[in-house]
Coordinates of C-alpha atoms in Angstrom, one line a residue:
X1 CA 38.0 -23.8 48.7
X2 CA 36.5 -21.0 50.7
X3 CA 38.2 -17.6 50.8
X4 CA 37.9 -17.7 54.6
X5 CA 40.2 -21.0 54.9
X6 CA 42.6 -19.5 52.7
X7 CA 45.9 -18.1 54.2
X8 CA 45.4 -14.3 55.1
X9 CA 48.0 -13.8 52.3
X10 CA 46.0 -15.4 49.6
X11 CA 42.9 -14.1 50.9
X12 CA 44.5 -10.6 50.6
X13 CA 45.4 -11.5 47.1
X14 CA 42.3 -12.6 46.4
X15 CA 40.4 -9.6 47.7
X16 CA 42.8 -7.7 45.2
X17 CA 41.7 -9.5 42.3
X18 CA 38.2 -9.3 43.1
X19 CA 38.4 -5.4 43.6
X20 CA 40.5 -5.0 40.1
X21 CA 37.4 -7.1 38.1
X22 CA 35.4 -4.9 40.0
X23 CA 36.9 -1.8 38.7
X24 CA 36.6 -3.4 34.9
X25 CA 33.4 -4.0 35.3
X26 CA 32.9 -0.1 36.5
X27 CA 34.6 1.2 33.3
X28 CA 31.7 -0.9 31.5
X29 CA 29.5 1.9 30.3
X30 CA 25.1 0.7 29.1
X31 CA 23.3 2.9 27.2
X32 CA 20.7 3.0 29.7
X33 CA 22.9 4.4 32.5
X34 CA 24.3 7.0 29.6
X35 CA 20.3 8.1 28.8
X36 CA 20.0 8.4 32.8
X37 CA 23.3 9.9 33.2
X38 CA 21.4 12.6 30.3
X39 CA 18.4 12.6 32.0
X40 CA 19.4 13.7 35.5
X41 CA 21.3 16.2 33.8
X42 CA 18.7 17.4 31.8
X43 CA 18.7 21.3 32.9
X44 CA 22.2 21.6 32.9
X45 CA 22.1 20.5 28.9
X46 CA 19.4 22.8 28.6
X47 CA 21.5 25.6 30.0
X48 CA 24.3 24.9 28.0
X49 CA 22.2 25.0 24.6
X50 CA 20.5 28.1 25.8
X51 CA 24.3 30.1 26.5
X52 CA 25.7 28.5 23.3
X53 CA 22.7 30.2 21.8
X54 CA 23.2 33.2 23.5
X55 CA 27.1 33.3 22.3
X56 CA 26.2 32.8 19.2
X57 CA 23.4 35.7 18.7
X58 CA 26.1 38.0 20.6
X59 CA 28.3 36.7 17.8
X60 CA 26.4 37.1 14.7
X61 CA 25.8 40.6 16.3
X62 CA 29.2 41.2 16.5
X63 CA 30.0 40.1 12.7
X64 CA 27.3 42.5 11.8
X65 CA 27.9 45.2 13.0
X66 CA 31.8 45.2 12.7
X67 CA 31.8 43.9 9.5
X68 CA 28.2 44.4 7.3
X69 CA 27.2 47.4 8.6
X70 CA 30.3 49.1 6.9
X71 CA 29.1 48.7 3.7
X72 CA 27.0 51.3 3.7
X73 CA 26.0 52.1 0.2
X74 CA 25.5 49.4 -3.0
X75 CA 26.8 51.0 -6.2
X76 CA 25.9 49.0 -9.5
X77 CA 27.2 49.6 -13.1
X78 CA 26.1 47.2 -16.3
X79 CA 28.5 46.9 -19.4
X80 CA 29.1 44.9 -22.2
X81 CA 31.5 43.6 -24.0
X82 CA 32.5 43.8 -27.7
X83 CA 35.1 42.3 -29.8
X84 CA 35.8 45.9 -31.4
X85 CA 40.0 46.4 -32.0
X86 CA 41.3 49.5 -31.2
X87 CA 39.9 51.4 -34.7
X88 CA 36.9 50.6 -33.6
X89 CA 36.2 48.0 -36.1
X90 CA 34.4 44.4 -35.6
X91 CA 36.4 41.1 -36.8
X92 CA 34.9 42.1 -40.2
X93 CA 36.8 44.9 -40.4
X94 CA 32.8 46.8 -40.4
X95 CA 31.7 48.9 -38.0
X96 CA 28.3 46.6 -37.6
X97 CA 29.4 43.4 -35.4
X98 CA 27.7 40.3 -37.3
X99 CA 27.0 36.7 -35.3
X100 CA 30.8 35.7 -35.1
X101 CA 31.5 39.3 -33.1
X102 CA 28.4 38.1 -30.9
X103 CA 30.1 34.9 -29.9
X104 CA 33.5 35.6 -29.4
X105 CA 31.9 39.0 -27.3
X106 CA 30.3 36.1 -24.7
X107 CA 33.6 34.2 -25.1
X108 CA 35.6 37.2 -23.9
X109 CA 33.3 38.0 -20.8
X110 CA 35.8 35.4 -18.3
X111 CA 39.1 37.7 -19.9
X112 CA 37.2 41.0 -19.1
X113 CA 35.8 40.0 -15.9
X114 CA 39.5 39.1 -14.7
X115 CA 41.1 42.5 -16.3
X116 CA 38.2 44.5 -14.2
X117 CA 39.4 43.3 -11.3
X118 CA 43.0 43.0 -12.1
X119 CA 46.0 45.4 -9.9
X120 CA 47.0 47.3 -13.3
X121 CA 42.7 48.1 -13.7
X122 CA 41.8 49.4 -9.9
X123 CA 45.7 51.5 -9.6
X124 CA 44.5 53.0 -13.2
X125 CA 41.3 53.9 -11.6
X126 CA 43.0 55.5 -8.4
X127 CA 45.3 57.5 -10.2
X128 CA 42.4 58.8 -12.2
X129 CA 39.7 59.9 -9.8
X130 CA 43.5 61.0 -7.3
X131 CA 41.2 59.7 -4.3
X132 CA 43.3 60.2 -0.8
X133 CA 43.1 57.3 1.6
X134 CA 41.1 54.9 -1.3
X135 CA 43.3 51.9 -2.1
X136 CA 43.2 48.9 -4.4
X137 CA 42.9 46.3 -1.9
X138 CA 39.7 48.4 -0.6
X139 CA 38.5 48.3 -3.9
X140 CA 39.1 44.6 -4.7
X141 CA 37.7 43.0 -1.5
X142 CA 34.5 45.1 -1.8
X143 CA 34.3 44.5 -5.3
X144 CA 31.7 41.8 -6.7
X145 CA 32.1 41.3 -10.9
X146 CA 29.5 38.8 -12.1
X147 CA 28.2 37.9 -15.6
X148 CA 24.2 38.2 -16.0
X149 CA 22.6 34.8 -17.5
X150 CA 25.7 33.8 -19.7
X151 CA 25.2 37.0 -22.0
X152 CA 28.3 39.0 -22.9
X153 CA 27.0 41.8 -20.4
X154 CA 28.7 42.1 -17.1
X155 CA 27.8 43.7 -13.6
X156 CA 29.5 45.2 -11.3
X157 CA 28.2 45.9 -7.6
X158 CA 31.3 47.8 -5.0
X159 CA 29.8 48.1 -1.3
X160 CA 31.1 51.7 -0.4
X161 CA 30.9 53.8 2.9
X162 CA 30.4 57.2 0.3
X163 CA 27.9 56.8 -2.4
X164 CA 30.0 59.6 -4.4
X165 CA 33.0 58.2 -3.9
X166 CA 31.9 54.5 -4.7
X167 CA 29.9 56.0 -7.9
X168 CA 33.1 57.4 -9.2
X169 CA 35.3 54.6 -8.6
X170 CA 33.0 52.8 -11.1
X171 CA 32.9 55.6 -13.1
X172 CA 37.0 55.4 -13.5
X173 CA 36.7 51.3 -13.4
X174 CA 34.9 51.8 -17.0
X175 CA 37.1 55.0 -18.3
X176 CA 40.1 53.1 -18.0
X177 CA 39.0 49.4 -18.9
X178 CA 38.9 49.9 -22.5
X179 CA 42.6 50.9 -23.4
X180 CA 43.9 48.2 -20.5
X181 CA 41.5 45.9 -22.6
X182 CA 43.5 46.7 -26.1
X183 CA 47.0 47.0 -24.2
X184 CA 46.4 43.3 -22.8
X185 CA 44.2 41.3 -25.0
X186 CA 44.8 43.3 -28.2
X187 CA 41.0 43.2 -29.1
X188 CA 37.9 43.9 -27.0
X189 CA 36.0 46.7 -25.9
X190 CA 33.3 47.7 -23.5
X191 CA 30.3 49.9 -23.8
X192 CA 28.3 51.3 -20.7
X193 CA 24.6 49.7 -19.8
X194 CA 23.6 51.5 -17.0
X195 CA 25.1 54.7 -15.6
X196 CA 26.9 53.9 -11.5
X197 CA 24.0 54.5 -9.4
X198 CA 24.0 54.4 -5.5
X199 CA 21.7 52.3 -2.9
X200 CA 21.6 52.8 0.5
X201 CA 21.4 49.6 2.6
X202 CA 21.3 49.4 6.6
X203 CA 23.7 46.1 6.4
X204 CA 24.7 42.3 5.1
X205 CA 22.5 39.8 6.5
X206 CA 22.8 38.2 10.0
X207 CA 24.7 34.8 10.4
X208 CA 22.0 32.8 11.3
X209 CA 24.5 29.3 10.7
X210 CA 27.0 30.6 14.0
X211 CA 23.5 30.4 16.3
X212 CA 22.8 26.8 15.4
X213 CA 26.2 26.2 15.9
X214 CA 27.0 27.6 19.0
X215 CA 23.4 26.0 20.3
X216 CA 24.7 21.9 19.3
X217 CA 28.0 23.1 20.7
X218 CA 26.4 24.3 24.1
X219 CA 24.0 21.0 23.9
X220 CA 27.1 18.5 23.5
X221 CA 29.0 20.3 26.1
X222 CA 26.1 19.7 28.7
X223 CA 26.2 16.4 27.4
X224 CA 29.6 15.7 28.0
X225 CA 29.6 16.7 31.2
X226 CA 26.9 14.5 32.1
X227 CA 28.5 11.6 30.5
X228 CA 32.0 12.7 32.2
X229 CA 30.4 12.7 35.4
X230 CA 29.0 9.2 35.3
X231 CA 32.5 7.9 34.2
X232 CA 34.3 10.0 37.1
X233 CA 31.2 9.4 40.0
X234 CA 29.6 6.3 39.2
X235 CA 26.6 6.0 41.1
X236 CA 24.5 2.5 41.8
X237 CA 22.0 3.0 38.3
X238 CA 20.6 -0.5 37.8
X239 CA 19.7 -2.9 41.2
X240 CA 21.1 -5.8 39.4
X241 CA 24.1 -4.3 39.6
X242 CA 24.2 -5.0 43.8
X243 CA 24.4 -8.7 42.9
X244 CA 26.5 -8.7 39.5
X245 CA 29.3 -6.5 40.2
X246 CA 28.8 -6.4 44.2
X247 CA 28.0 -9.9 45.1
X248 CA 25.4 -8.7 47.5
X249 CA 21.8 -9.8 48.3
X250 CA 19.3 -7.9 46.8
X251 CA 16.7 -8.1 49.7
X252 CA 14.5 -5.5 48.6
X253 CA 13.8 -2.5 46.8
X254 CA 12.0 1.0 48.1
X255 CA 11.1 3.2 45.4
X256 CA 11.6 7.1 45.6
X257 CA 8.5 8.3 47.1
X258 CA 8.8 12.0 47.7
X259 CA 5.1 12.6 48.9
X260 CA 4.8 9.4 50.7
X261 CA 8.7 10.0 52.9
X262 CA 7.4 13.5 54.1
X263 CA 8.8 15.4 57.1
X264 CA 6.5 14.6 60.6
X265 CA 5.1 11.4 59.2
X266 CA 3.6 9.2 61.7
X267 CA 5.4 6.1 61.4
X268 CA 3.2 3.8 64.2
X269 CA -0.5 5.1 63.1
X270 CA -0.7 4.4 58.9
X271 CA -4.5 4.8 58.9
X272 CA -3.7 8.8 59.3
X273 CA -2.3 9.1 55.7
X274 CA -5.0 6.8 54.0
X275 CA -5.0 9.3 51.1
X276 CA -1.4 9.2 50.7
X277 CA -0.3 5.4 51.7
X278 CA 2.0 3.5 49.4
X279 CA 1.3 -0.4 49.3
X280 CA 4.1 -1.0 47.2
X281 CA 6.2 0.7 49.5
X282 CA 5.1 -1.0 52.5
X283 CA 4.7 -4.3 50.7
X284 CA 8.9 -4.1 49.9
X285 CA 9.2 -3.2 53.5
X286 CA 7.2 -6.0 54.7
X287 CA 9.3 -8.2 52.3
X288 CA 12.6 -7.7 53.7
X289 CA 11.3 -7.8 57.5
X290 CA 9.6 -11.5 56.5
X291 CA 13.3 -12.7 55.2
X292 CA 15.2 -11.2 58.1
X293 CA 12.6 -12.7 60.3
X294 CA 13.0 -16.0 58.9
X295 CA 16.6 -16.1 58.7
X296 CA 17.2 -15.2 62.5
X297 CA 13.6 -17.9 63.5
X298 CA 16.7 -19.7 65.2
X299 CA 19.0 -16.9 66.6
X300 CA 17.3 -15.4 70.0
X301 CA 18.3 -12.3 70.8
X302 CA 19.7 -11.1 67.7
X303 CA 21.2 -7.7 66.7
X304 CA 22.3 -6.4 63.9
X305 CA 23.6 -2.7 62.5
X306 CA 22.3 -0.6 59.5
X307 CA 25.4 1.4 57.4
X308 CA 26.0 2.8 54.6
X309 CA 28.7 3.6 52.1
X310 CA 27.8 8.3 52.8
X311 CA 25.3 9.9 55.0
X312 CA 21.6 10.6 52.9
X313 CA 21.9 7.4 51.8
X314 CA 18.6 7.0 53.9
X315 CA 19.8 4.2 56.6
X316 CA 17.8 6.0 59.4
X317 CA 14.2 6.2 57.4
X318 CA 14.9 2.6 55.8
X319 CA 15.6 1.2 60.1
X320 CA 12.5 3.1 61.0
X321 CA 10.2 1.6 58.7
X322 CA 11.3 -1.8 59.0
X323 CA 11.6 -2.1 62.4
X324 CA 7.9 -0.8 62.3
X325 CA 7.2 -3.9 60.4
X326 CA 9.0 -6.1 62.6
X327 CA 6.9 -5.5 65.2
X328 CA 4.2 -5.9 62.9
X329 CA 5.0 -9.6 62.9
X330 CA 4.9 -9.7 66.1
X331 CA 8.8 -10.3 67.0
X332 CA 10.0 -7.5 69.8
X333 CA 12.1 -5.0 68.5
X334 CA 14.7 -2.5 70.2
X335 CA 15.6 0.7 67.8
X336 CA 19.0 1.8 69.0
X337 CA 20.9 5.5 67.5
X338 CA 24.2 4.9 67.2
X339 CA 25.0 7.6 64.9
X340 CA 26.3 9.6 67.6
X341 CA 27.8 12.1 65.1
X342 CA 24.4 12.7 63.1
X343 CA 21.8 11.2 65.5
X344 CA 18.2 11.3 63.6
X345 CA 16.5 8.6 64.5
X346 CA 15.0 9.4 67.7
X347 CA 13.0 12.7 65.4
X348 CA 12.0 9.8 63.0
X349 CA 9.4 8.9 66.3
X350 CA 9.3 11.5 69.1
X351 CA 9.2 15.2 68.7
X352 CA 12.1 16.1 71.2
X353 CA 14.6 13.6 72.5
X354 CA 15.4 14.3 76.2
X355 CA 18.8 13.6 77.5
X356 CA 17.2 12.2 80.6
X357 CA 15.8 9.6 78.0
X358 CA 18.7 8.6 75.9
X359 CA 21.5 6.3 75.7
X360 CA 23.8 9.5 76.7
X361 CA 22.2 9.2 80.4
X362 CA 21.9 5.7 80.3
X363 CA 25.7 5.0 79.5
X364 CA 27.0 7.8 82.2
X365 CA 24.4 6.5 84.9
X366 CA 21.9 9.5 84.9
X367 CA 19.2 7.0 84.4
X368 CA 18.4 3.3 84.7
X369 CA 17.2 1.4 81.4
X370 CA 13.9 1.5 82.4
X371 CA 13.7 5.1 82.2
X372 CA 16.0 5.8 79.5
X373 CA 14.0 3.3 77.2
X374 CA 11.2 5.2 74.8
X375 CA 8.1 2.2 74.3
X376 CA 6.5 3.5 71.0
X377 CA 4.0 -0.1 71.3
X378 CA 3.9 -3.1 73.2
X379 CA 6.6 -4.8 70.8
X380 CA 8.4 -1.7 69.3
X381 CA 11.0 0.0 71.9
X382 CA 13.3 3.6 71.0
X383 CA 16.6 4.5 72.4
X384 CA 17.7 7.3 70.9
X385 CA 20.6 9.4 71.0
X386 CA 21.1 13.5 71.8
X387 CA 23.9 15.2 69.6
X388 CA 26.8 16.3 72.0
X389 CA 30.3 18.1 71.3
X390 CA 31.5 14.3 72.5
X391 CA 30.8 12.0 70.6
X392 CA 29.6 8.1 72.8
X393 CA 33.1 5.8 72.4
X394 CA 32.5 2.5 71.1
X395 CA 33.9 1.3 74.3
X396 CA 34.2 -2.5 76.0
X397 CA 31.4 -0.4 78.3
X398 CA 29.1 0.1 76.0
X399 CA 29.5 -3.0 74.2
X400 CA 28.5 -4.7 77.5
X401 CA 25.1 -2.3 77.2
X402 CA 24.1 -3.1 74.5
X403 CA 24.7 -7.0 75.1
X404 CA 22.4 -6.4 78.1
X405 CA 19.6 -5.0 76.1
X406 CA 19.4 -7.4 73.7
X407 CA 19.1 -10.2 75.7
X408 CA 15.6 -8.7 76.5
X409 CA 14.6 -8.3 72.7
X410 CA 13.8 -10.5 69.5
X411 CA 15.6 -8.2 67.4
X412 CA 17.9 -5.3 68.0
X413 CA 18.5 -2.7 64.8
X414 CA 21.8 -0.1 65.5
X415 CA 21.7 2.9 63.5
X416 CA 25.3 4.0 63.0
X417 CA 27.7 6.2 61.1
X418 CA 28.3 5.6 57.6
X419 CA 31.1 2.6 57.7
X420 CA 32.6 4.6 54.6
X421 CA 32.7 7.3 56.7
X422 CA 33.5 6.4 60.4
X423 CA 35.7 3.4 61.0
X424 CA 35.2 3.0 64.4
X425 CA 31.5 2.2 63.5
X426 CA 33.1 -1.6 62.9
X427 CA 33.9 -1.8 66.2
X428 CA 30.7 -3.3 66.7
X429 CA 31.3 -6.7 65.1
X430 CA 31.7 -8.1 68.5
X431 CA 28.2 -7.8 69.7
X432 CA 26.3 -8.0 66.3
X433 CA 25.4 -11.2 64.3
X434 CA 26.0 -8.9 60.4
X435 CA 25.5 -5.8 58.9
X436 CA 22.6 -4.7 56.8
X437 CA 23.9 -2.3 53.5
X438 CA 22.0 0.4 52.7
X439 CA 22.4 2.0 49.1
X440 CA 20.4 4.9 47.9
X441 CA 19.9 4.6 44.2
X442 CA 22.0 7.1 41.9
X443 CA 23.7 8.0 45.7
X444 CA 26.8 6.8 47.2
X445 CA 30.0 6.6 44.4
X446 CA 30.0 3.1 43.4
X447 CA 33.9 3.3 44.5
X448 CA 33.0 4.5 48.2
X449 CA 30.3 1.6 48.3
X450 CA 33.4 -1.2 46.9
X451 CA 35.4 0.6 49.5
X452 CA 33.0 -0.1 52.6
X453 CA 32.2 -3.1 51.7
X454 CA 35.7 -3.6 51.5
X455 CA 35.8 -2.6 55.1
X456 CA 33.3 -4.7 56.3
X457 CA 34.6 -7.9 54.4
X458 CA 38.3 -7.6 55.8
X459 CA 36.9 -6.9 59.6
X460 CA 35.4 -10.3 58.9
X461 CA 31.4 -9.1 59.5
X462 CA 29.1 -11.0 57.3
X463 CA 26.8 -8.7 54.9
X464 CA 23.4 -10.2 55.7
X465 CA 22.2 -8.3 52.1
X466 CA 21.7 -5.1 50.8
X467 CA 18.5 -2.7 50.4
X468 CA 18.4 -0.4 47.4
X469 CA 16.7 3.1 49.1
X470 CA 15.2 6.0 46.3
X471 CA 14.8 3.6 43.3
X472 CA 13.5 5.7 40.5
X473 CA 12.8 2.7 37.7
X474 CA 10.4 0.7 39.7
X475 CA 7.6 1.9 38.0
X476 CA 8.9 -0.4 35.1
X477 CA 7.6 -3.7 37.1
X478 CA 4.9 -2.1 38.9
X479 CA 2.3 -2.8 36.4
X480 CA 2.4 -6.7 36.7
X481 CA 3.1 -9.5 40.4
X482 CA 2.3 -8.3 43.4
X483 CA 4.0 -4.6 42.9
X484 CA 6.9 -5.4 41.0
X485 CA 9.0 -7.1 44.2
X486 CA 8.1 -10.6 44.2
X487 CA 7.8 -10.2 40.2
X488 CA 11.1 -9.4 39.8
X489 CA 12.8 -11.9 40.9
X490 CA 10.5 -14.2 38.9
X491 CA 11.6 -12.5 35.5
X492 CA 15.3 -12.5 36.4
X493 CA 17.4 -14.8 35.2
X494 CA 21.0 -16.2 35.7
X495 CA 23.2 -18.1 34.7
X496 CA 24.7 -19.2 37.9
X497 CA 23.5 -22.1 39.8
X498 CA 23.8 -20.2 43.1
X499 CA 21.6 -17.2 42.2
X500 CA 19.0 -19.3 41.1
X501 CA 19.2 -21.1 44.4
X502 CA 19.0 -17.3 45.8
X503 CA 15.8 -16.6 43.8
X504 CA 13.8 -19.6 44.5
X505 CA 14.6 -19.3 48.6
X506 CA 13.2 -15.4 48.2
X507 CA 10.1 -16.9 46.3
X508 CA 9.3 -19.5 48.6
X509 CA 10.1 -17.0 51.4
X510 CA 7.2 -14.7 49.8
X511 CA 4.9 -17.2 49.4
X512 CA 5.5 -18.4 53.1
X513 CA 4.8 -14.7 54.4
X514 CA 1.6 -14.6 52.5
X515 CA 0.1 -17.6 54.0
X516 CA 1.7 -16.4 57.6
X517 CA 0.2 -13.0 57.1
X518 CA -3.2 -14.2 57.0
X519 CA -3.1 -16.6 59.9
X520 CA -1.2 -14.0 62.1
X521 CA -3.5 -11.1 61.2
X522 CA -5.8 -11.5 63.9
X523 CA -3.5 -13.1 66.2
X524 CA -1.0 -10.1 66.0
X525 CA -4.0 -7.5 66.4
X526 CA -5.0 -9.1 69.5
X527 CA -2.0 -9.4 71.3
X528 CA -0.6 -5.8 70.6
X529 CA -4.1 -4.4 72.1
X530 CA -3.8 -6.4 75.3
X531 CA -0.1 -4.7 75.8
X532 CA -0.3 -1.4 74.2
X533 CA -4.0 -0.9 76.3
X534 CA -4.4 2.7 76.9
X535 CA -1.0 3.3 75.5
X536 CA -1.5 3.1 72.0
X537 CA -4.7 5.4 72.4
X538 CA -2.5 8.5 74.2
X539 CA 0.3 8.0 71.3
X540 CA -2.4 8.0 68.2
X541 CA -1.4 10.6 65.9
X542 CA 1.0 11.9 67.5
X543 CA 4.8 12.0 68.1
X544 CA 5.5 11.3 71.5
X545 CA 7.7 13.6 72.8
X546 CA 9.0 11.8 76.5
X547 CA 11.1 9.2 77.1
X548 CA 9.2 6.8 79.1
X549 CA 5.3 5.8 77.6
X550 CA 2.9 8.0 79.4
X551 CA 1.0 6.9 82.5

């Protein structure tokens, strides 16, 4: 059962349903829109590693200087352990240790090394040297007590801010450690290596570790707010998606073409830009003009609006360009601005727009149609619109224009106001025949795009299919089929019945507009030189800038 026949209850319910899949299959994150989603956000990542980096030098400089750079001065002392008692006698009661003293020496070395360091050793020490401000917690954590290559002789190195002061700390450390040794381990003596002696060293080493670290943390930070940004703005990132999750028709793909889409271009005269034409763009164009020709062969007079979800979604470029190729096939097209709040596309053709020549003058009755009407060829006609503090009201009165006009065309194309945007921009579903969707790729918030098309579906407007504007993966399919449009749809597949039904009408539709193309070449060429005349040779490569074709 349809969804239109259904009670407007059930349809309400099931336009609910529909939008709450829809949001499922939002939340459904690919690895290739993630690696985009990284891509696009490639400088921002790089400008997070580079201040993670730059935090964590400032750091390390930090550490260094508030914590290295105290330690001024290395003072080292060697000594080494004996198993004398406190006579002064070995385990052989001799005053010559043998191989058993030797052993039990190395086996002492852990006992020692803890006494050295030990509260009852460093207070011993301060008392001695009667040091003012020196305490045994300085001593300890500056300290280092280390054994040298599993002998019995030990080495101490204290960092010190004085190398006097340091020098006779150790000097105590080793006056004091022999009696503390016989006092607490009843055996064990120690006998002096080297003498303290002092070294002066500008600082510990840098941190290098806290740069690396702050650098990945500054890189997954960028990253994350890449990532977080894709989940909280989706944006359209793959064209399959218009059909999969939006259930439109994908009629045709333009690729982003900075250098081709310049400012001033001459839309009506292509054999100016030679050097810098596109066939692949024009190709897609001349796609989607074949398919809407062929679906309106048996609707005279037809008229139809171009929206969008946001404004720079590129509605206005994608209406100029195809109604260029239109004409191209010969039908008799009518370019009408409707965007009242943002009107651009009379500067897509004409220099200046007059308000003598505009539908402003021609809907208060400052001009006749005649006069308002810009003819760009002899089938490609302009009526533009001038930006005023009032916006045009989409009024029973200018309904009625625009039913006049297209009684006198093949084809009428409306600019208008983002439907997302403007509401009132529905208000002409009772002169149109559907709506053509315009989607710039990684654009619009896939939301705001649900949302419109929402709106358009509930004013009960049919969708006639959707163009995908700026597509920056085309590239992938360029290389084989006739520039990647026609060979797309041959690789895709599906595994419902009605896309495939969808894919092979677009095929045959292609292959029909080749053969056409050829036999209406010549045909087409002649008959817009009969009615353009002397016309098309005063417009040539350049805008015209009047509202009526020059005389």
């Amino acid at each position: 059962m349809e969804r239109d026949t259904l009670p407007p209850m059930e349809q309400d319910m099931v336009g609910t349903v529909q939008r709450s899949s829809h949001e499922d299959e939002r939340k459904q994150l690919r690895i290739g829109d993630i690696l985009f989603a990284l891509r696009k956000r490639l400088i921002l990542i790089v400008a997070c590693t580079i201040v993670g980096l730059a935090i964590g030098i400032m750091l390390g400089l930090i550490s260094y200087l508030r914590g290295e750079m105290s330690k001024q001065y290395l003072i080292t002392t060697s000594i080494a352990v004996t198993s004398q008692n406190a006579n002064g006698l070995f385990t052989s009661s001799n005053q010559s240790p043998g191989s058993t003293d030797v052993h039990l020496a190395e086996d002492m070395v852990d006992a020692v090394m803890y006494v050295i360091r030990s509260d009852r050793t460093l207070n011993a020490a301060v008392e001695k040297m009667n040091l003012i401000g020196v305490s045994v917690k300085d001593i300890y954590s500056n300290l280092k007590v280390t054994q040298y290559n599993s002998t019995q002789i030990i080495e101490l190195n204290l960092y010190w801010r004085s190398a006097q002061e340091g020098i006779s700390i150790l000097d105590a450390i080793n006056s004091v450690l022999p009696n503390i040794l016989i006092s607490t381990l009843k055996i064990g003596n120690v006998s002096v290596i080297n003498e303290p002696s002092s070294k002066y060293i500008i600082g510990g080493s840098l941190n290098a570790s806290i740069w690396v670290y702050m650098a990945v943390l500054g890189a997954l930070l960028g990253m994350g707010v890449a990532v977080l940004d894709l989940l909280l703005h989706p944006t359209l990132l793959n064209v399959r998606d218009v059909e999969d999750q939006l259930g439109l028709e994908l009629l045709g793909e333009i690729p982003e073409r900075k250098s081709y889409f310049h400012k001033n271009r001459n839309l009506l005269d292509q054999s100016e830009d030679k050097e810098e034409s596109d066939p692949i763009v024009m190709d897609n164009y001349a796609a989607v003009a074949h398919i809407l020709q062929k679906r309106f062969r048996a609707t005279p007079n037809a008229c139809i609006y171009v929206t969008s979800a946001a404004q720079n979604e590129g509605k206005t470029t994608v209406l100029s360009y195809l109604a260029v190729q239109l004409s191209d096939l010969g039908m008799k097209v009518l370019m009408l601005d409707l965007d009242t709040r943002n009107p651009r596309l009379g500067g897509m053709f004409l220099k200046k727009v007059d308000y003598s020549y505009s539908l402003n003058a021609l809907y208060r009755g400052d001009t006749d149609v005649q006069e308002a009407i810009t003819h760009l060829t002899g089938t490609l006609d302009l009526l533009p619109t001038v930006l005023e503090g009032k916006p045009l009201p989409l009024d029973d009165a200018l309904c009625g224009l625009i039913q006049e006009l297209r009684s006198s065309y093949d084809i009428v194309l409306i600019d208008t106001a983002p439907v997302g945007q403007v509401a009132e921009t529905m208000g002409l579903n009772r002169v149109v025949d559907g709506v053509l969707f315009i989607i710039r790729f990684d654009g619009a918030d896939m939301g705001r795009v649900r949302e419109s098309l929402y709106r358009i579906d509930k004013s009960g407007m049919r969708v006639l299919g959707c163009i995908v504007n700026g597509v920056k993966t085309l590239q992938v399919r360029e290389q084989s089929g006739y520039y990647g449009y026609h060979n797309y749809y041959q690789k895709r597949s599906s595994p419902r019945r009605n896309r495939k039904n969808r894919k092979s009408e677009l095929e045959q539709q292609w292959e029909e507009w080749e053969q056409e193309q050829k036999n209406l070449a010549s045909q087409n060429k002649t008959e817009q030189e009969e009615d353009s005349g002397e016309e098309m040779d005063d417009f040539q490569g350049t805008h015209y800038s009047g509202g009526r074709t020059p005389e």
